[in-house]
GROMACS .gro file of C-alpha atoms in nm:
model
   69
    1MET     CA    1  -0.841   7.443  -9.187
    2LYS     CA    2  -0.600   7.645  -9.411
    3THR     CA    3  -0.261   7.694  -9.431
    4ILE     CA    4  -0.123   8.052  -9.543
    5LYS     CA    5   0.202   8.256  -9.519
    6ILE     CA    6   0.241   8.534  -9.281
    7LYS     CA    7   0.457   8.800  -9.155
    8VAL     CA    8   0.558   8.796  -8.795
    9LYS     CA    9   0.802   9.005  -8.588
   10ASP     CA   10   0.990   8.899  -8.276
   11GLN     CA   11   1.050   9.096  -7.981
   12PHE     CA   12   1.350   9.257  -8.113
   13GLU     CA   13   1.127   9.388  -8.431
   14ALA     CA   14   1.317   9.136  -8.684
   15GLU     CA   15   1.065   9.032  -8.951
   16LYS     CA   16   1.019   8.640  -9.039
   17ILE     CA   17   0.777   8.470  -9.274
   18ALA     CA   18   0.576   8.201  -9.095
   19THR     CA   19   0.347   7.938  -9.189
   20ALA     CA   20   0.007   7.985  -8.999
   21LYS     CA   21  -0.299   7.707  -8.960
   22VAL     CA   22  -0.593   7.916  -8.991
   23LYS     CA   23  -0.956   7.811  -8.871
   24ALA     CA   24  -1.231   7.831  -9.164
   25VAL     CA   25  -1.506   8.084  -9.083
   26ASN     CA   26  -1.881   8.061  -9.222
   27ASP     CA   27  -2.020   8.410  -9.251
   28GLN     CA   28  -1.849   8.542  -8.965
   29ASP     CA   29  -1.644   8.862  -8.953
   30ILE     CA   30  -1.349   8.755  -8.742
   31PRO     CA   31  -1.003   8.913  -8.825
   32LEU     CA   32  -0.733   8.662  -8.921
   33PHE     CA   33  -0.495   8.687  -8.635
   34LYS     CA   34  -0.792   8.563  -8.400
   35ARG     CA   35  -0.833   8.274  -8.627
   36ILE     CA   36  -0.474   8.130  -8.632
   37GLU     CA   37  -0.453   7.804  -8.470
   38HIS     CA   38  -0.076   7.791  -8.472
   39ILE     CA   39   0.222   7.905  -8.652
   40GLU     CA   40   0.539   7.720  -8.797
   41VAL     CA   41   0.854   7.926  -8.733
   42GLU     CA   42   1.200   7.790  -8.837
   43GLY     CA   43   1.060   7.433  -8.822
   44GLU     CA   44   0.923   7.482  -8.480
   45ILE     CA   45   0.522   7.469  -8.402
   46LEU     CA   46   0.413   7.749  -8.180
   47LEU     CA   47   0.050   7.782  -8.013
   48PRO     CA   48  -0.076   8.129  -7.928
   49ASN     CA   49  -0.115   8.248  -7.575
   50MET     CA   50  -0.403   8.455  -7.416
   51ASP     CA   51  -0.256   8.801  -7.580
   52LEU     CA   52  -0.216   8.611  -7.897
   53LEU     CA   53   0.144   8.615  -7.925
   54PHE     CA   54   0.357   8.307  -7.992
   55GLU     CA   55   0.629   8.216  -7.776
   56ASN     CA   56   0.890   7.982  -7.860
   57PRO     CA   57   1.021   7.788  -7.532
   58LYS     CA   58   1.331   7.675  -7.682
   59ASN     CA   59   1.496   8.007  -7.754
   60GLY     CA   60   1.277   8.236  -7.560
   61CYS     CA   61   1.162   8.442  -7.899
   62ILE     CA   62   0.816   8.579  -7.883
   63TYR     CA   63   0.654   8.645  -8.211
   64ARG     CA   64   0.351   8.856  -8.290
   65TYR     CA   65   0.143   8.858  -8.603
   66VAL     CA   66   0.200   9.140  -8.838
   67GLU     CA   67   0.018   9.056  -9.193
   68ALA     CA   68  -0.087   8.802  -9.425
   69VAL     CA   69   0.195   8.757  -9.719
   0.00000   0.00000   0.00000
């Protein structure tokens, strides 16, 4: 597992920097956004849903991956 910084956007298109735990791959061409185990935004750890979005149940914000920073 590797930790990286990523840029995410919420449902209002506001950008934030998040920390992501990413699965390691061996000789496989899997896009980064599909390898994210979870992200941490403002101290909250968020898991991906089926659409690869990250929802914070405490405040209702939904984040999507934009790019690695």
